[in-house]
Amino acid sequence: MDNITQETTLMKVRSIGGATATGYRLYNGNFKKLFRSSWIQSLLYALVCGALGVLVAVKSPELSVMAITSAPTEAMYHYAVGLSVAILALSAAAFLLETVFYACSISLLRQHSLSGIISRPLHWYSFDKHATWRTLKGVLGMVAIACVPAIVFSLLWQFRLKSAISSPGDNIVLLSFSIIAAILVFLAYLPCHLGFMKYVINDGCRFWPTVAKEYPVALRHYGMVFGVYLLSSIVVIIIEFVIILPALIIAIANYHANMGVINGDPLGMPSYIMPLTAVVMAIAGFFQAYIRSTMLFTLYYMYGSIGSQEQERNDYISKKSESEHNETNIIHRP
């Protein structure tokens, strides 16, 4: 037990691969505990994903066919508005429930940071209000940071890029600049994750001052931040693709079936397409949440490794300063 605790201790200098591997090791070793404390949140999120999947993959293509093949009516307008509102409401609910689900992982990581172990939950349900509230504030803060460049690019798309896409050969400079700018903005956004992890793991600090203070620290260790994020993202994308593949196939098949109706073809989809879509989307959402939460564990050890390196750096500077001070006193001693 002591060897396991020592191996997965938070404050330890690790390489990019070491931090990533230790994060997955902690996740796999405590998955039963995570599942026991988060299955209700994940189930609620999955149900919302199922309902949202039906609206996006089934109802939206139907509305597109109606708009193309029929004259606009007031009933069609109200249907379109109602569908849009429902999609927005379910998307907001999915975001909130996914954040609440991630708070379960944050709660376990907070426990691990204090004691070095993750205890088995006492009940088959749990809700850490403090970790949930802190995670929600942290996620909303990260979204707010991302919204600034997102708004700029949205305006750029609306007034310039939308028309430039139609004739890319004449706007190669603008399109190249936009792609490079988007990549640079994303790379500049990555260091914010260090402040986010420090905020959700530790009490007694506020989000914005923490992110601002840790940002230059993350820049000093940018290779670590980028490497861990990249490795974790690759793993998540590969596994997610396998999981959501059935849902993606159903969505594409339903879209093409509805587009075929425009040309006079029969719909060709089974009568149970709505419940089938709901079930497949819900299952995909359920497992998708657990796959994505692995990134919290790898970023957790990224934060611990950088914190350890900074502590060693500060200790070295302090000892060096103290040594220089002592040498100065010796030189000036009468």
Coordinates of C-alpha atoms in Angstrom, one line a residue:
M1 CA 0.0 0.0 0.0
D2 CA 2.9 2.4 0.8
N3 CA 4.5 1.7 -2.5
I4 CA 1.2 2.4 -4.3
T5 CA 0.8 5.7 -2.4
Q6 CA 4.4 6.7 -3.1
E7 CA 4.0 5.9 -6.8
T8 CA 0.8 8.0 -7.2
T9 CA 1.7 10.8 -4.8
L10 CA 0.8 14.2 -6.2
M11 CA 3.8 16.4 -5.5
K12 CA 6.6 14.7 -7.4
V13 CA 8.6 15.7 -10.4
R14 CA 7.5 13.7 -13.4
S15 CA 8.1 13.7 -17.1
I16 CA 5.3 14.2 -19.6
G17 CA 4.8 10.5 -20.1
G18 CA 5.2 9.9 -16.4
A19 CA 2.5 12.3 -15.4
T20 CA 0.1 11.0 -18.1
A21 CA 0.7 7.3 -17.2
T22 CA 0.3 8.0 -13.5
G23 CA -2.9 9.8 -14.1
Y24 CA -4.4 6.8 -16.0
R25 CA -3.0 4.5 -13.3
L26 CA -4.8 6.4 -10.6
Y27 CA -8.0 6.5 -12.7
N28 CA -8.0 2.8 -13.5
G29 CA -7.1 1.8 -9.9
N30 CA -10.0 3.8 -8.5
F31 CA -12.6 3.5 -11.3
K32 CA -15.0 1.5 -9.1
K33 CA -14.9 4.2 -6.5
L34 CA -15.5 6.9 -9.2
F35 CA -18.3 4.9 -10.7
R36 CA -19.9 4.4 -7.3
S37 CA -19.9 8.1 -6.6
S38 CA -20.9 9.4 -10.1
W39 CA -23.2 6.9 -11.8
I40 CA -26.3 8.9 -11.0
Q41 CA -24.8 12.1 -12.5
S42 CA -23.6 10.2 -15.5
L43 CA -27.0 8.6 -16.0
L44 CA -28.7 12.0 -15.9
Y45 CA -26.2 13.3 -18.4
A46 CA -26.8 10.3 -20.7
L47 CA -30.6 10.8 -20.6
V48 CA -30.2 14.4 -21.7
C49 CA -27.7 13.3 -24.5
G50 CA -30.3 10.8 -25.7
A51 CA -33.0 13.5 -25.9
L52 CA -30.7 16.0 -27.5
G53 CA -29.6 13.3 -30.0
V54 CA -33.2 12.8 -31.1
L55 CA -33.7 16.5 -31.7
V56 CA -30.4 17.0 -33.6
A57 CA -30.2 13.7 -35.5
V58 CA -33.9 13.1 -36.2
K59 CA -36.0 16.2 -35.8
S60 CA -33.6 18.7 -37.3
P61 CA -33.3 16.9 -40.7
E62 CA -37.1 16.5 -40.8
L63 CA -37.5 20.2 -40.3
S64 CA -35.0 20.9 -43.1
V65 CA -37.0 18.6 -45.5
M66 CA -40.2 20.4 -44.5
A67 CA -38.6 23.8 -45.2
I68 CA -37.4 22.7 -48.6
T69 CA -40.4 20.8 -49.9
S70 CA -43.2 22.9 -48.4
A71 CA -44.2 26.5 -48.4
P72 CA -43.4 28.4 -45.2
T73 CA -46.3 28.4 -42.7
E74 CA -46.8 29.9 -39.3
A75 CA -47.0 26.4 -37.8
M76 CA -43.6 25.5 -39.4
Y77 CA -42.2 28.7 -37.9
H78 CA -43.4 27.9 -34.4
Y79 CA -42.1 24.3 -34.8
A80 CA -38.6 25.7 -35.8
V81 CA -38.5 28.1 -32.9
G82 CA -39.7 25.4 -30.5
L83 CA -37.1 23.0 -31.8
S84 CA -34.3 25.6 -31.5
V85 CA -35.3 26.5 -27.9
A86 CA -35.4 22.8 -26.9
I87 CA -32.0 22.2 -28.4
L88 CA -30.5 25.2 -26.6
A89 CA -32.2 24.2 -23.3
L90 CA -31.0 20.6 -23.5
S91 CA -27.5 21.7 -24.5
A92 CA -27.3 24.0 -21.4
A93 CA -28.6 21.1 -19.3
A94 CA -26.0 18.7 -20.8
F95 CA -23.3 21.3 -20.0
L96 CA -24.4 21.6 -16.4
L97 CA -24.8 17.9 -15.8
E98 CA -21.4 17.1 -17.4
T99 CA -19.8 19.7 -15.2
V100 CA -21.5 18.2 -12.1
F101 CA -20.3 14.8 -13.3
Y102 CA -16.7 16.1 -13.5
A103 CA -17.0 17.4 -10.0
C104 CA -17.2 13.8 -8.8
S105 CA -13.7 13.2 -10.2
I106 CA -12.5 16.6 -8.7
S107 CA -13.9 15.5 -5.3
L108 CA -11.9 12.3 -5.4
L109 CA -8.7 14.2 -6.5
R110 CA -9.1 16.7 -3.7
Q111 CA -9.3 13.8 -1.3
H112 CA -6.2 12.3 -2.8
S113 CA -4.2 15.5 -2.7
L114 CA -4.8 15.7 1.1
S115 CA -4.4 12.1 2.1
G116 CA -2.6 10.4 -0.8
I117 CA -5.5 7.8 -1.1
I118 CA -9.0 7.7 -2.4
S119 CA -11.5 6.2 0.0
R120 CA -14.4 4.0 -1.0
P121 CA -17.7 6.0 -1.0
L122 CA -20.0 4.9 1.8
H123 CA -23.2 4.9 -0.4
W124 CA -24.1 4.2 -4.0
Y125 CA -24.8 7.9 -4.3
S126 CA -22.9 10.9 -3.3
F127 CA -22.9 14.7 -4.0
D128 CA -20.0 16.9 -2.9
K129 CA -21.6 20.3 -2.9
H130 CA -18.4 22.2 -2.2
A131 CA -16.4 20.4 -5.0
T132 CA -19.4 20.8 -7.4
W133 CA -19.7 24.5 -6.8
R134 CA -16.0 25.0 -7.1
T135 CA -15.8 23.0 -10.3
L136 CA -18.8 24.8 -11.8
K137 CA -17.1 28.2 -11.1
G138 CA -13.8 27.0 -12.6
V139 CA -15.4 25.6 -15.7
L140 CA -17.5 28.8 -16.2
G141 CA -14.3 30.8 -15.8
M142 CA -12.5 28.7 -18.5
V143 CA -15.5 29.1 -20.8
A144 CA -15.5 32.9 -20.2
I145 CA -11.8 33.0 -21.2
A146 CA -12.5 31.0 -24.3
C147 CA -15.5 33.2 -25.2
V148 CA -13.4 36.2 -25.9
P149 CA -11.5 34.9 -28.9
A150 CA -14.6 32.9 -29.9
I151 CA -16.6 36.1 -30.2
V152 CA -13.8 37.7 -32.2
F153 CA -13.6 34.8 -34.6
S154 CA -17.4 34.6 -34.9
L155 CA -17.5 38.3 -36.0
L156 CA -14.7 37.7 -38.4
W157 CA -16.5 34.7 -39.8
Q158 CA -19.8 36.7 -40.2
F159 CA -18.2 39.7 -41.9
R160 CA -15.2 38.3 -43.8
L161 CA -14.5 34.6 -43.6
K162 CA -18.0 33.5 -44.7
S163 CA -17.6 35.2 -48.1
A164 CA -13.9 34.3 -48.3
I165 CA -14.6 30.6 -48.1
S166 CA -16.6 30.7 -51.3
S167 CA -13.5 31.9 -53.2
P168 CA -10.5 30.7 -51.2
G169 CA -8.0 31.3 -54.1
D170 CA -8.6 35.1 -53.9
N171 CA -8.4 35.2 -50.1
I172 CA -5.5 32.9 -49.3
V173 CA -3.8 35.5 -47.1
L174 CA -6.8 36.1 -45.0
L175 CA -7.6 32.4 -44.6
S176 CA -4.0 31.6 -43.7
F177 CA -3.9 34.4 -41.2
S178 CA -7.1 33.2 -39.6
I179 CA -5.9 29.6 -39.3
I180 CA -2.6 30.6 -37.8
A181 CA -4.4 33.0 -35.4
A182 CA -6.8 30.3 -34.3
I183 CA -3.9 27.9 -33.6
L184 CA -1.9 30.6 -31.6
V185 CA -5.0 31.5 -29.6
F186 CA -5.5 27.8 -28.7
L187 CA -1.8 27.4 -27.7
A188 CA -2.1 30.6 -25.6
Y189 CA -5.2 29.2 -23.9
L190 CA -3.6 25.9 -22.7
P191 CA -1.6 27.4 -19.8
C192 CA -4.9 28.4 -18.2
H193 CA -5.4 24.8 -17.3
L194 CA -2.7 25.0 -14.6
G195 CA -4.6 27.7 -12.8
F196 CA -7.8 25.9 -13.2
M197 CA -6.5 22.7 -11.6
K198 CA -4.9 24.6 -8.7
Y199 CA -8.2 26.4 -8.1
V200 CA -10.5 23.3 -8.1
I201 CA -8.0 21.2 -6.0
N202 CA -7.2 23.8 -3.3
D203 CA -9.5 25.9 -1.1
G204 CA -8.6 29.4 -0.1
C205 CA -7.9 30.8 -3.6
R206 CA -10.0 32.6 -6.1
F207 CA -10.3 31.7 -9.8
W208 CA -9.2 34.8 -11.6
P209 CA -6.2 35.7 -9.4
T210 CA -5.1 32.0 -9.4
V211 CA -5.2 31.8 -13.2
A212 CA -3.4 35.1 -13.6
K213 CA -0.7 34.1 -11.1
E214 CA -0.2 30.6 -12.5
Y215 CA -0.2 31.6 -16.1
P216 CA 3.5 32.7 -16.3
V217 CA 4.4 29.6 -14.3
A218 CA 2.7 27.5 -16.9
L219 CA 4.6 29.3 -19.6
R220 CA 7.9 28.3 -18.0
H221 CA 6.7 24.7 -18.1
Y222 CA 4.9 25.0 -21.4
G223 CA 6.3 21.8 -22.8
M224 CA 4.9 19.9 -19.8
V225 CA 1.4 21.5 -20.2
F226 CA 1.3 21.0 -24.0
G227 CA 2.7 17.4 -23.8
V228 CA 0.3 16.1 -21.2
Y229 CA -2.7 17.8 -22.8
L230 CA -1.8 16.5 -26.3
L231 CA -1.2 12.9 -25.1
S232 CA -4.4 12.9 -23.1
S233 CA -6.4 14.4 -25.9
I234 CA -5.2 11.8 -28.4
V235 CA -6.2 9.0 -26.1
V236 CA -9.6 10.6 -25.5
I237 CA -10.3 11.3 -29.2
I238 CA -9.4 7.7 -30.2
I239 CA -11.5 6.0 -27.6
E240 CA -14.4 8.5 -28.0
F241 CA -14.5 7.9 -31.8
V242 CA -14.9 4.2 -31.2
I243 CA -17.7 4.8 -28.6
I244 CA -19.7 7.3 -30.6
L245 CA -19.3 5.5 -33.9
P246 CA -22.7 3.8 -33.8
A247 CA -24.4 7.1 -32.9
L248 CA -22.5 8.9 -35.7
I249 CA -23.6 6.2 -38.2
I250 CA -27.3 6.6 -37.2
A251 CA -27.1 10.4 -37.4
I252 CA -25.5 10.2 -40.9
A253 CA -27.9 7.6 -42.1
N254 CA -30.9 9.6 -40.9
Y255 CA -29.6 12.7 -42.5
H256 CA -29.1 11.1 -45.9
A257 CA -32.5 9.4 -45.7
N258 CA -34.2 12.8 -45.1
M259 CA -32.2 14.4 -47.9
G260 CA -33.3 11.6 -50.2
V261 CA -36.9 12.6 -49.5
I262 CA -36.2 15.9 -51.2
N263 CA -35.5 13.9 -54.4
G264 CA -38.7 11.9 -54.1
D265 CA -37.2 8.8 -52.5
P266 CA -39.0 7.1 -49.6
L267 CA -37.6 7.9 -46.1
G268 CA -36.5 4.3 -45.7
M269 CA -35.9 4.6 -41.9
P270 CA -37.5 2.1 -39.5
S271 CA -40.5 3.3 -37.4
Y272 CA -38.4 2.8 -34.2
I273 CA -35.7 5.3 -35.3
M274 CA -36.5 7.7 -32.5
P275 CA -36.2 5.3 -29.6
L276 CA -33.2 3.7 -31.3
T277 CA -31.4 7.0 -31.7
A278 CA -32.2 8.0 -28.1
V279 CA -30.8 4.7 -26.7
V280 CA -27.6 4.8 -28.8
M281 CA -27.0 8.5 -28.0
A282 CA -27.6 7.9 -24.3
I283 CA -25.2 5.0 -24.2
A284 CA -22.6 7.0 -26.0
G285 CA -23.0 10.0 -23.7
F286 CA -22.8 7.7 -20.6
F287 CA -19.4 6.3 -21.6
Q288 CA -18.2 9.5 -23.2
A289 CA -18.4 11.3 -19.8
Y290 CA -16.1 8.7 -18.1
I291 CA -13.6 8.8 -21.0
R292 CA -13.4 12.6 -20.9
S293 CA -12.9 12.6 -17.1
T294 CA -9.6 10.8 -17.5
M295 CA -8.1 14.2 -18.6
L296 CA -8.7 15.6 -15.1
F297 CA -6.4 12.9 -13.7
T298 CA -3.6 13.5 -16.1
L299 CA -3.9 17.3 -15.7
Y300 CA -3.9 16.6 -11.9
Y301 CA -0.4 15.1 -12.1
M302 CA 0.7 17.8 -14.5
Y303 CA -0.2 20.4 -11.8
G304 CA 1.6 18.3 -9.2
S305 CA 4.8 17.9 -11.3
I306 CA 4.9 21.6 -12.1
G307 CA 4.3 22.5 -8.5
S308 CA 7.1 20.3 -7.4
Q309 CA 9.5 21.8 -10.0
E310 CA 8.6 25.3 -8.8
Q311 CA 9.2 24.3 -5.2
E312 CA 12.6 23.0 -6.1
R313 CA 13.3 26.1 -8.1
N314 CA 12.3 28.4 -5.2
D315 CA 14.3 26.4 -2.7
Y316 CA 17.4 26.6 -4.9
I317 CA 16.9 30.4 -5.4
S318 CA 16.4 30.8 -1.6
K319 CA 19.5 28.8 -0.7
K320 CA 21.6 30.6 -3.4
S321 CA 20.4 34.0 -2.0
E322 CA 21.2 32.9 1.6
S323 CA 24.6 31.6 0.5
E324 CA 25.4 34.9 -1.3
H325 CA 24.2 36.8 1.8
N326 CA 26.5 34.8 4.1
E327 CA 29.4 35.3 1.8
T328 CA 28.8 39.1 1.8
N329 CA 28.7 39.1 5.6
I330 CA 32.0 37.2 5.7
I331 CA 33.7 39.7 3.3
H332 CA 32.5 42.7 5.2
R333 CA 33.1 41.2 8.7
P334 CA 35.8 43.4 10.5

